[in-house]
XYZ file of C-alpha atoms in Angstrom:
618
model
C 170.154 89.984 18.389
C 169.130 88.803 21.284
C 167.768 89.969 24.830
C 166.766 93.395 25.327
C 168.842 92.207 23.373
C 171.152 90.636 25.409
C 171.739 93.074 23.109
C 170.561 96.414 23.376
C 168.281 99.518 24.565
C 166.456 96.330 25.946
C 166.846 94.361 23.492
C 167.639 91.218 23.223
C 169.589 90.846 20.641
C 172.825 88.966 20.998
C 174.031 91.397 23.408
C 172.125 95.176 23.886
C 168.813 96.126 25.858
C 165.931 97.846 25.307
C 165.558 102.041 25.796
C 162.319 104.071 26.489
C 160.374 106.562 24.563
C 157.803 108.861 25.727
C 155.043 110.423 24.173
C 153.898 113.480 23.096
C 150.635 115.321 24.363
C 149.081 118.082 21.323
C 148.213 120.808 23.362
C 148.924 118.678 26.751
C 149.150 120.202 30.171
C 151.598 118.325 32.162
C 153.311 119.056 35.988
C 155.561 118.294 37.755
C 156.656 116.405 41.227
C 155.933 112.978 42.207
C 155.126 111.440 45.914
C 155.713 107.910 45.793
C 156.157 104.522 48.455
C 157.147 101.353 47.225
C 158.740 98.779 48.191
C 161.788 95.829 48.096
C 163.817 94.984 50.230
C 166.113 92.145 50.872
C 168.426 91.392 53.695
C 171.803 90.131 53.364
C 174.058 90.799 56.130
C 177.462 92.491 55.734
C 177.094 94.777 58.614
C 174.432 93.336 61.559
C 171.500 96.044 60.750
C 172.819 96.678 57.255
C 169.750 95.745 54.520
C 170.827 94.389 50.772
C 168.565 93.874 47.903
C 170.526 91.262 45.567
C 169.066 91.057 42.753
C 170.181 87.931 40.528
C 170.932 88.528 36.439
C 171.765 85.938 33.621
C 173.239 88.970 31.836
C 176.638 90.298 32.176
C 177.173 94.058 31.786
C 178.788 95.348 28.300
C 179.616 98.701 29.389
C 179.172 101.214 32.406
C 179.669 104.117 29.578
C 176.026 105.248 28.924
C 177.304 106.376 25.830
C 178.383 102.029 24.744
C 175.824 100.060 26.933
C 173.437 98.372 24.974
C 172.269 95.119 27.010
C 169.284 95.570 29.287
C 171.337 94.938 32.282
C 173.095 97.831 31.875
C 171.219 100.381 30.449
C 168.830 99.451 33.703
C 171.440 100.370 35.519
C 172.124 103.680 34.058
C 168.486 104.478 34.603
C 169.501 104.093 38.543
C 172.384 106.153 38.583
C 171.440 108.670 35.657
C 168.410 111.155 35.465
C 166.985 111.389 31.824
C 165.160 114.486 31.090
C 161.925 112.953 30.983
C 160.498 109.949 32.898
C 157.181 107.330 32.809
C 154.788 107.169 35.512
C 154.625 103.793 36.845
C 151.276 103.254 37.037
C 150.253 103.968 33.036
C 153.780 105.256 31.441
C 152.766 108.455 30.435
C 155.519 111.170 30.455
C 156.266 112.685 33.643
C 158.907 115.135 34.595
C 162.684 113.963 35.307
C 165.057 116.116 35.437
C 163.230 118.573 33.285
C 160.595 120.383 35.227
C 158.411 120.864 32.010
C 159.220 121.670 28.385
C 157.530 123.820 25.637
C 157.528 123.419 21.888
C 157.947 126.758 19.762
C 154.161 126.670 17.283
C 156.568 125.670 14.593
C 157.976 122.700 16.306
C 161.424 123.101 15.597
C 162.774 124.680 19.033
C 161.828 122.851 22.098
C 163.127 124.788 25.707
C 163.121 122.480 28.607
C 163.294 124.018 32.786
C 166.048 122.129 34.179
C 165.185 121.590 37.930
C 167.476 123.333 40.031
C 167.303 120.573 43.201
C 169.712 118.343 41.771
C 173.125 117.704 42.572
C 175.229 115.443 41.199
C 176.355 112.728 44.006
C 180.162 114.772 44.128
C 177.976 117.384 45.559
C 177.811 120.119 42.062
C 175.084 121.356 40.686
C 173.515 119.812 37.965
C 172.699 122.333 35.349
C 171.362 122.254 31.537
C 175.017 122.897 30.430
C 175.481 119.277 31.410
C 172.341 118.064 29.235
C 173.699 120.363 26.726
C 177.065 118.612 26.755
C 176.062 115.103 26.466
C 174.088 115.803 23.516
C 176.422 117.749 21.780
C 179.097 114.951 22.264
C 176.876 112.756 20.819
C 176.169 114.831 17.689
C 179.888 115.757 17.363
C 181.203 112.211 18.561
C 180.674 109.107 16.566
C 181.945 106.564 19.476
C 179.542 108.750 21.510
C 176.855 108.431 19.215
C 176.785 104.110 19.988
C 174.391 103.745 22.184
C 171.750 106.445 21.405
C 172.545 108.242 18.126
C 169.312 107.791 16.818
C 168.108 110.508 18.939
C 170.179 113.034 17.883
C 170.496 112.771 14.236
C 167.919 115.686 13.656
C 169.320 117.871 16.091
C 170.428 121.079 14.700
C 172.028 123.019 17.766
C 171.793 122.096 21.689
C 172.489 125.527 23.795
C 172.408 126.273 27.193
C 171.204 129.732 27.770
C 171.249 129.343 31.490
C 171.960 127.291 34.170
C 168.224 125.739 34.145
C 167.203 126.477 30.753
C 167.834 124.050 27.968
C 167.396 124.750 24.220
C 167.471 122.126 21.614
C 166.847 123.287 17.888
C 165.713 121.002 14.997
C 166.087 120.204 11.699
C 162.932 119.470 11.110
C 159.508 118.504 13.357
C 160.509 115.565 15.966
C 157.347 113.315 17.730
C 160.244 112.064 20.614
C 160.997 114.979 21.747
C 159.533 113.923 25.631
C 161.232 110.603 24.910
C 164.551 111.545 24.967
C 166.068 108.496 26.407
C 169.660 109.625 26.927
C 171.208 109.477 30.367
C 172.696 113.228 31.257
C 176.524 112.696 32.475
C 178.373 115.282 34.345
C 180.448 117.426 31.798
C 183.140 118.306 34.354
C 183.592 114.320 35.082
C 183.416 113.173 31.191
C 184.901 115.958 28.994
C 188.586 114.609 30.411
C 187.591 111.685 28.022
C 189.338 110.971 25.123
C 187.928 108.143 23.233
C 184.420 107.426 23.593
C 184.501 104.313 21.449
C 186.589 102.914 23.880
C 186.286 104.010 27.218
C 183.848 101.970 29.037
C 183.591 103.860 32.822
C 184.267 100.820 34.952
C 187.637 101.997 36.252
C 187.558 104.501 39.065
C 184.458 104.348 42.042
C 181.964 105.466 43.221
C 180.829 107.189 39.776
C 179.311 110.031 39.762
C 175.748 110.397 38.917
C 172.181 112.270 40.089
C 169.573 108.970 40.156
C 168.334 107.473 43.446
C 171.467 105.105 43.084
C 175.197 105.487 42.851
C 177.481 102.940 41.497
C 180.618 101.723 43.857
C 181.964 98.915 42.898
C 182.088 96.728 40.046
C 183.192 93.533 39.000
C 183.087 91.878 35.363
C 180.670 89.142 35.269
C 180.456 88.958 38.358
C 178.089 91.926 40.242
C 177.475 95.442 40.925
C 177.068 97.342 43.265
C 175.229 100.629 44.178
C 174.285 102.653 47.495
C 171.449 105.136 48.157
C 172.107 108.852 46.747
C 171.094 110.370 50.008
C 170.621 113.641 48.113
C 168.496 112.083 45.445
C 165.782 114.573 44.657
C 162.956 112.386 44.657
C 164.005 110.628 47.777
C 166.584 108.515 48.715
C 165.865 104.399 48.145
C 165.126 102.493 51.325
C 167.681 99.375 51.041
C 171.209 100.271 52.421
C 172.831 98.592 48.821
C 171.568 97.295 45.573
C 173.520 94.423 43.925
C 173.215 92.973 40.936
C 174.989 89.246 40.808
C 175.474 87.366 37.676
C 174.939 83.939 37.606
C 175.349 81.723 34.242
C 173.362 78.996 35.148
C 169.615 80.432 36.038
C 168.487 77.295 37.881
C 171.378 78.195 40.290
C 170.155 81.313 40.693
C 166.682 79.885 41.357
C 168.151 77.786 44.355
C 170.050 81.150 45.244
C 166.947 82.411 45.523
C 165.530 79.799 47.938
C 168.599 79.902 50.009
C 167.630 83.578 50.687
C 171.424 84.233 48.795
C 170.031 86.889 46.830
C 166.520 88.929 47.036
C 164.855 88.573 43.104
C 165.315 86.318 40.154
C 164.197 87.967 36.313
C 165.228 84.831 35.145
C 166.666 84.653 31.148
C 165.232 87.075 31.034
C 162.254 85.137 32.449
C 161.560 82.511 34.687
C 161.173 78.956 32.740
C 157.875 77.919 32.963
C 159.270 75.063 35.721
C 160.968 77.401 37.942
C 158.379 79.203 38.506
C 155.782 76.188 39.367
C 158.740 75.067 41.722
C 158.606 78.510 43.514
C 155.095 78.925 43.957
C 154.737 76.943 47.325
C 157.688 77.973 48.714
C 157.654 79.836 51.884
C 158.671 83.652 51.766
C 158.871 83.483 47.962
C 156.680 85.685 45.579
C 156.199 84.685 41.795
C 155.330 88.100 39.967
C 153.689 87.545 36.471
C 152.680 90.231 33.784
C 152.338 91.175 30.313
C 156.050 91.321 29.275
C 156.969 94.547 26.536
C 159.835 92.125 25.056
C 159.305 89.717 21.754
C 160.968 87.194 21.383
C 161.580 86.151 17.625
C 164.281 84.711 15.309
C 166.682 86.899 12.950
C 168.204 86.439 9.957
C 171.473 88.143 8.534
C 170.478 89.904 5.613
C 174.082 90.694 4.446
C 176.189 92.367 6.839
C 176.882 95.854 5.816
C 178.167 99.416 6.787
C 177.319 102.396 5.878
C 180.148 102.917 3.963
C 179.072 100.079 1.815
C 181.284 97.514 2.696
C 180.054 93.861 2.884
C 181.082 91.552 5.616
C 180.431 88.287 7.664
C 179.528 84.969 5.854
C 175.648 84.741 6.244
C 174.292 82.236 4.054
C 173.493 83.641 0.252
C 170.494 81.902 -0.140
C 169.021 83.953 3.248
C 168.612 87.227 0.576
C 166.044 85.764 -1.085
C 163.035 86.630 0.763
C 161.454 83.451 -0.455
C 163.511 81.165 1.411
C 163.363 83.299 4.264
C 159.586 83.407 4.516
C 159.813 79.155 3.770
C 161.635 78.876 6.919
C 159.099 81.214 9.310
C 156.345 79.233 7.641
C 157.499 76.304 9.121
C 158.086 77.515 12.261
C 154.867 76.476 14.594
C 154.185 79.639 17.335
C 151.302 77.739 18.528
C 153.855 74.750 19.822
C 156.340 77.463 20.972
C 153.441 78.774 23.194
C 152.504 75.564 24.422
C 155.606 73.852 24.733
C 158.588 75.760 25.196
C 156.490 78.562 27.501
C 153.675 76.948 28.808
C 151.536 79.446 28.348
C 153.280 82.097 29.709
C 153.276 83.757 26.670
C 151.515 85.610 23.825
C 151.810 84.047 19.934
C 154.248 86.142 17.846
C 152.455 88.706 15.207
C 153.869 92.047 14.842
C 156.961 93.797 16.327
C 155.437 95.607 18.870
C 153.905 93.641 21.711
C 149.845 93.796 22.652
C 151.212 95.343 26.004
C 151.781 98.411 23.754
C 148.265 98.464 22.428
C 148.009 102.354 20.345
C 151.128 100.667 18.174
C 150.423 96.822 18.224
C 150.118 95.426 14.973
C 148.982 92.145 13.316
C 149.134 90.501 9.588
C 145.847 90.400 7.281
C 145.111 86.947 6.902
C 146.310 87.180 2.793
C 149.781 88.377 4.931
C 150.524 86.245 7.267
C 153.106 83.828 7.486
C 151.415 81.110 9.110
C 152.251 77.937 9.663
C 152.239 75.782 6.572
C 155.215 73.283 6.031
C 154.101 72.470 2.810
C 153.620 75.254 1.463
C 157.109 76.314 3.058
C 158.461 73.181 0.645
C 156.908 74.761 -2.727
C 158.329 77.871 -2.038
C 161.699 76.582 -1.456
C 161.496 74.866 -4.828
C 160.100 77.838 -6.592
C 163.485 79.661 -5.322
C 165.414 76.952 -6.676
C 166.675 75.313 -3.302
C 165.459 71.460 -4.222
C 165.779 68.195 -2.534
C 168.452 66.154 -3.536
C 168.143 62.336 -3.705
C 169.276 62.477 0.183
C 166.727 64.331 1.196
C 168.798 67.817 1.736
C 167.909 71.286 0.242
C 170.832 72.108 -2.044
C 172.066 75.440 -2.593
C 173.243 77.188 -5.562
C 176.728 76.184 -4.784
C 175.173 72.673 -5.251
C 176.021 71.566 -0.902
C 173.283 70.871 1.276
C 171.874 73.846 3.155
C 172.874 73.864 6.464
C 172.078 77.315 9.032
C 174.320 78.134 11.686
C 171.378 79.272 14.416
C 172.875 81.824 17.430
C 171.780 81.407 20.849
C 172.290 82.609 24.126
C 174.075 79.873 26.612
C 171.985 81.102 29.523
C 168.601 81.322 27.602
C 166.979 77.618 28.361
C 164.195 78.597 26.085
C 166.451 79.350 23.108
C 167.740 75.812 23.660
C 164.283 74.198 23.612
C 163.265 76.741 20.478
C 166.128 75.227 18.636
C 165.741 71.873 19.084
C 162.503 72.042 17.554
C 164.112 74.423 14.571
C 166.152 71.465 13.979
C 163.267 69.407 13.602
C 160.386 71.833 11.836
C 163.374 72.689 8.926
C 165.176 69.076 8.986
C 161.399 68.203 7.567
C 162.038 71.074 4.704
C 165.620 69.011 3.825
C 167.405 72.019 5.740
C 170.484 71.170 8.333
C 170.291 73.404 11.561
C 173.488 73.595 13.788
C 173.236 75.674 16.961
C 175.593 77.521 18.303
C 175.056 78.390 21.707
C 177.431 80.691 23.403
C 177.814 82.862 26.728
C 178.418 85.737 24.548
C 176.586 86.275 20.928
C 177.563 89.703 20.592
C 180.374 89.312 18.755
C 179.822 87.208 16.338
C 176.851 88.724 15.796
C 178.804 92.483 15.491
C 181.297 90.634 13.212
C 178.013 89.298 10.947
C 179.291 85.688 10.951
C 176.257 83.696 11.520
C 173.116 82.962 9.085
C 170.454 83.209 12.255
C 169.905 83.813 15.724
C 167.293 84.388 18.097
C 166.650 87.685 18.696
C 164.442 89.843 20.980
C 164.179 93.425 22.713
C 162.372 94.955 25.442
C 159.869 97.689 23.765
C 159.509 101.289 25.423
C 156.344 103.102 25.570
C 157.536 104.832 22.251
C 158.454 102.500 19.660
C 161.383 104.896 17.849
C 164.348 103.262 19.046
C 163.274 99.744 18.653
C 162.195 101.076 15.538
C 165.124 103.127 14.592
C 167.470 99.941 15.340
C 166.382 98.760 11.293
C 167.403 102.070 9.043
C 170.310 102.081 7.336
C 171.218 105.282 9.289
C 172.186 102.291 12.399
C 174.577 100.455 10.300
C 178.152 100.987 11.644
C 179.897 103.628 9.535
C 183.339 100.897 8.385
C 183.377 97.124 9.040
C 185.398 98.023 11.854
C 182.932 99.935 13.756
C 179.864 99.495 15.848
C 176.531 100.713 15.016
C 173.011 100.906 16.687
C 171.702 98.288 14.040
C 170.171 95.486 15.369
C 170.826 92.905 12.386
C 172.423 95.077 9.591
C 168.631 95.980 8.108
C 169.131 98.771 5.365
C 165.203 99.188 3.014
C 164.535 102.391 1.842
C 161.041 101.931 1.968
C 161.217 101.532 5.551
C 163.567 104.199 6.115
C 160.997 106.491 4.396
C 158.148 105.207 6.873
C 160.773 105.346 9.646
C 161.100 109.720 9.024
C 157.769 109.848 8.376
C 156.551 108.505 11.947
C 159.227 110.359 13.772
C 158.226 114.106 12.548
C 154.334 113.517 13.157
C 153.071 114.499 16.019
C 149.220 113.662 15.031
C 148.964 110.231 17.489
C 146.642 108.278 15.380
C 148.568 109.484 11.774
C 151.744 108.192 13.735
C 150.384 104.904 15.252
C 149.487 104.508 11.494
C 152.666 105.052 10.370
C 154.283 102.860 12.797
C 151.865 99.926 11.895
C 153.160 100.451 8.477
C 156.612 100.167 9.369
C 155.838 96.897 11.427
C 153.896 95.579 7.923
C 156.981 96.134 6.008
C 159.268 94.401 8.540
C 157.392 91.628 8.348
C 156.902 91.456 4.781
C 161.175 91.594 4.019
C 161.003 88.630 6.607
C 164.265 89.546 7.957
C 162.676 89.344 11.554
C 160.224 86.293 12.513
C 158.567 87.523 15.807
C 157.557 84.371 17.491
C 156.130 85.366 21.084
C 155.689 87.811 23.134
C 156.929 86.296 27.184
C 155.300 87.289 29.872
C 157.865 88.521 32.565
C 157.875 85.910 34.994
C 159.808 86.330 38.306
C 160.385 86.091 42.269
C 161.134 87.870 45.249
C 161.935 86.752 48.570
C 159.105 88.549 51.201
C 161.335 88.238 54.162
C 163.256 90.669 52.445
C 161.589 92.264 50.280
C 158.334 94.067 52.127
C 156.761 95.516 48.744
C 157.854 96.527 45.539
C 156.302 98.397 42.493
C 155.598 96.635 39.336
C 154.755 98.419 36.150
C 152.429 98.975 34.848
C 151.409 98.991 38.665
C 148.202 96.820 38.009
C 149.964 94.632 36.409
C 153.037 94.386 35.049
C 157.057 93.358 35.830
C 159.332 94.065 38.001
C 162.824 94.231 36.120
C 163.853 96.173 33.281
C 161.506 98.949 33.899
C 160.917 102.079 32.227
C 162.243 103.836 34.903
C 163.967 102.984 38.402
C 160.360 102.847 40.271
C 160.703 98.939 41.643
C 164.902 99.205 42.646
C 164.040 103.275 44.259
C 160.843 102.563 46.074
C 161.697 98.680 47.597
C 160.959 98.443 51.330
C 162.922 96.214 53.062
C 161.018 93.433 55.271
C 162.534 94.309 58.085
C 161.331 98.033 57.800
C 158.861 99.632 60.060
C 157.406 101.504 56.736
C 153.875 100.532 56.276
C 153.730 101.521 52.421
C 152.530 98.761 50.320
C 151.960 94.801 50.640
C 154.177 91.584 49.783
C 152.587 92.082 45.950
C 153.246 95.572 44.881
C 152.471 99.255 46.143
C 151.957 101.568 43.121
C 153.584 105.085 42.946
C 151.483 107.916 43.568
C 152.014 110.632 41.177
C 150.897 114.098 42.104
C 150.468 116.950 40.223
C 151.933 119.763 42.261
C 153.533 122.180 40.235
C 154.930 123.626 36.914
C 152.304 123.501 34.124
C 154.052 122.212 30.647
C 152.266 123.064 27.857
C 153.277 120.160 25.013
C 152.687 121.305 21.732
C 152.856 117.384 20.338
C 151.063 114.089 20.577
C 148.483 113.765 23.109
C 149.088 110.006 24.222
C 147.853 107.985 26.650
C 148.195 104.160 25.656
C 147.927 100.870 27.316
C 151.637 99.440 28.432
C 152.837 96.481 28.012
C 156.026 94.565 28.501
C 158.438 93.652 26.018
C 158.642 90.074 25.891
C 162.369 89.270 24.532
C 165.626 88.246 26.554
C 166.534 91.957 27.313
C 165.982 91.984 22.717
C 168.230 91.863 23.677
C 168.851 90.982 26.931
């Protein structure tokens, strides 16, 4: 789907948003307490002396329930107002502590005990204690409409206790390699267990909401904003800007002019900015452009037979799309190099494997017998070899004897998805194949309902690849027709579900990278998933309101969409007498001050990069 997704756990997908993972560390001492100054801050007046840091979106939020929200936009948003029990330092996204102090494996690897810190109050003023972690796991082993958003993690839990009030126990079935990526956001369990129906209840009804991050959520209106204060008893710190608010604008170049109108503080663009926005922004006055490796790809999709798990077909992708002939035909006529050059102006990185380079210990690449590169004619013979010929018109016909003809999905807001297509239409009307985009301000649902043949697709890429990985076993499909799963595009190979448990319970860091370059070999070779780029993140920030802000990785990297709430948190506002950081970025200082964690797991220190997809889905 599509950004990110404008899909999920960042990804892009037609509708969710990309999710984190952290790494393990064999025999890994790790502590506890971080010291940080950073900087944003933008200034739009409500009260005289009052600072706001608008930040501008081209994604509307799905959900406010943690438990639902798959689009980038809001599980960002959750990672303000919601502590997970593990975190990424900014600077090189290796795990840090969150709102577990440290964490220790048992030598078999099956019972892992986290130290809930015991400074952290929920923004009603309670306690937060490991009974709440304990809760929200349980629910979503016990709760299927719980279980939307994040199942994946919790499939091989056994038993979740909470022994005491900072001790948390989580038993497995068998030996887990995500056990410090845990990307769940912890709820209250004395604000959520009044809730009924999980699959339905979407927290966007009663304000402020109660959370423990640096930010807490106060008002909220449906494609239109959010808005969020400082948690003045935020552990860590309370954020510098008086309120946070994220606006959602439609149209991205009006956002851009928003932007030079000083009407909002940031653009992340769609979920970048076009390669013309930003050259329009560069010699403006007060306005930063911020460019880095991006952690989203951006790549095309196509419905291999929507199914559940129950084994129930549904949608109306095209037939001929199962035969992985005609599906590699079509990504052999797609030209990456011209996407590059044209569409993103070099703002990008050519398409190879899932993961993107940013992630460098699991980026992958096709041997050259492998790849899928561009070769039109060569896409023609293997058309005719799978029995799609050219009529006397010119047209591919199918084995229903009418002209092929692909519905393509594609995100309103996404200019580049637009520009993509066009030259889809062209590349494929070459092959004798009809291409008819359908561009919409919401893909999710027909991409949910299965009712398209392909769509562009993308996800932003944590520093552990399980959930963008887990988002293709046949363990995401939704369980009836009816339902939602955590499936990205209805992807169910046994082969790759094998690969898929294999990675998860190895904790050796090379045997896994291994094992997750596998997994991105056979993705490519069922050629359900044509990865086409990888964006940089491309975006802008007004420095008469924003003093400094902290981009990750810190060297260089983006601002939005983090893994983590490190740019939003640490923002300084211009106007600000704090001398932290410059107009570029100040980098969070992580200091090892306490509470040795002894990890019995992967030792893993990798490279980060940026997933370059619309949110894959933004």
């Amino acid at each position: 789907m599509s950004t990110h997704n404008e899909h999920v756990s960042g990804r892009r997908r037609p509708g969710r948003s990309p999710r984190t993972y952290r790494f393990l560390a064999a025999a890994l001492t790790l502590s506890a307490a971080v010291a940080t100054s950073l900087a944003p801050a933008p200034q739009q007046a409500v009260a005289k002396d009052k600072t706001v840091l608008t930040v501008a979106v081209a994604q509307s939020v799905d959900s406010l329930s943690p438990f639902l929200a798959s689009r980038l936009v809001s599980t960002s948003i959750h990672r303000l107002t919601y502590e997970y029990l593990t975190n990424y330092d900014p600077k090189d996204a290796h795990v840090i502590p969150g709102l577990a102090t440290k964490w220790e494996s048992s030598p078999d690897k099956l019972t892992w005990t986290y130290t809930i810190r015991s400074n952290s109050k929920w923004s009603d003023g309670k306690q937060v204690t490991a009974e709440d972690a304990a809760w929200t796991f349980n629910k979503m082993m016990s709760d299927e409409g719980a279980a939307t958003a994040n199942g994946s993690f919790v499939t091989n839990f056994e038993k979740v206790t909470a022994p005491s009030a900072t001790k948390l126990v989580i038993e497995l079935k068998k030996p887990q390699a995500t056990m410090t990526a845990l990307d769940v956001p912890i709820v209250p369990k004395h604000v959520w267990e009044s809730v009924k129906d999980f699959s339905k209840f979407n927290n966007d009804k009663s304000f402020p909401i109660v959370g423990d991050g640096p930010f807490v959520l106060t008002d909220y209106k449906p494609d239109s904003y959010v808005r969020l204060k400082p948690n003045k008893s935020f552990w860590r710190g309370a954020p510098k800007f008086d309120e946070l608010v994220f606006r959602y604008y439609k149209d991205q170049d009006a956002a851009v002019a928003a932007l030079r109108k000083g009407e909002v503080s940031f653009v992340a663009g769609s979920p970048s900015l076009t390669p013309a926005q930003a050259a329009s922004l560069k010699g403006d006055k007060n306005i930063h452009v911020n460019e880095g490796p991006g952690r989203r790809f951006y790549a095309i999709a196509t419905n291999p037979g929507a199914q559940a798990k129950d084994g129930s077909k549904f949608g109306d992708g095209d037939p001929s799309l199962l035969d992985a002939r005609v599906r590699h035909a079509l990504f052999m006529a797609v030209d990456r190099k011209a996407v590059i050059d044209k569409v993103f102006q070099g703002h990008a990185v050519e398409g190879k494997g899932y993961i993107p380079p940013r992630f460098s210990t699991y980026f992958w690449q096709p041997a050259a017998g492998q790849e899928l590169a561009y070769d039109p004619a060569a896409a023609g013979r293997l058309l005719d070899q799978a029995g799609y010929k050219k009529n006397a018109d010119g047209k591919r016909v199918g084995k229903n004897g009418k002209p092929l003809n692909y519905r393509v999905l594609c995100h309103a807001t996404d200019p580049n998805d637009k520009a993509v297509g066009k030259y889809l239409q062209e590349w494929w009307g070459k092959l004798g194949i009809g291409v008819t985009l359908n561009c919409l301000d919401n893909v999710t649902d027909p991409w949910l309902a299965g009712t398209y043949d392909l769509a562009f697709d993308g996800w932003s890429v944590n520093p552990d690849p399980d959930f963008v990985l887990s988002i293709h076993t046949c363990g995401a499909l939704p369980a009836t027709p009816k339902d939602t799963g955590a499936t990205d595009n209805f992807i169910c190979d046994k082969k790759y579900d094998d690969l898929y448990a294999r990675q998860l319970a190895e904790y050796d860091p090379a045997k896994r990278a291994d094992l997750v370059k596998q997994l991105e070999s056979r993705l490519y070779d069922l050629g359900y998933m044509n990865v086409m780029a990888y964006p940089n993140a491309v975006e802008a920030y007004r420095t008469d309101q924003i003093k400094s802000i902290t981009t990750m990785p810190s060297a260089a990297g983006n601002i939005y969409g983090q893994d983590g709430y490190w740019s939003w948190w640490s923002a300084v506002p211009a106007n600000s007498g704090d001398s932290s950081g410059d107009s570029t970025s100040t980098g969070v200082i992580i200091g090892i001050v306490a509470g040795v964690v002894v990890l019995v797991g992967l030792a893993v220190v990798f490279a980060m990069r940026r997933r370059a997809t619309a949110e894959d889905r933004e």
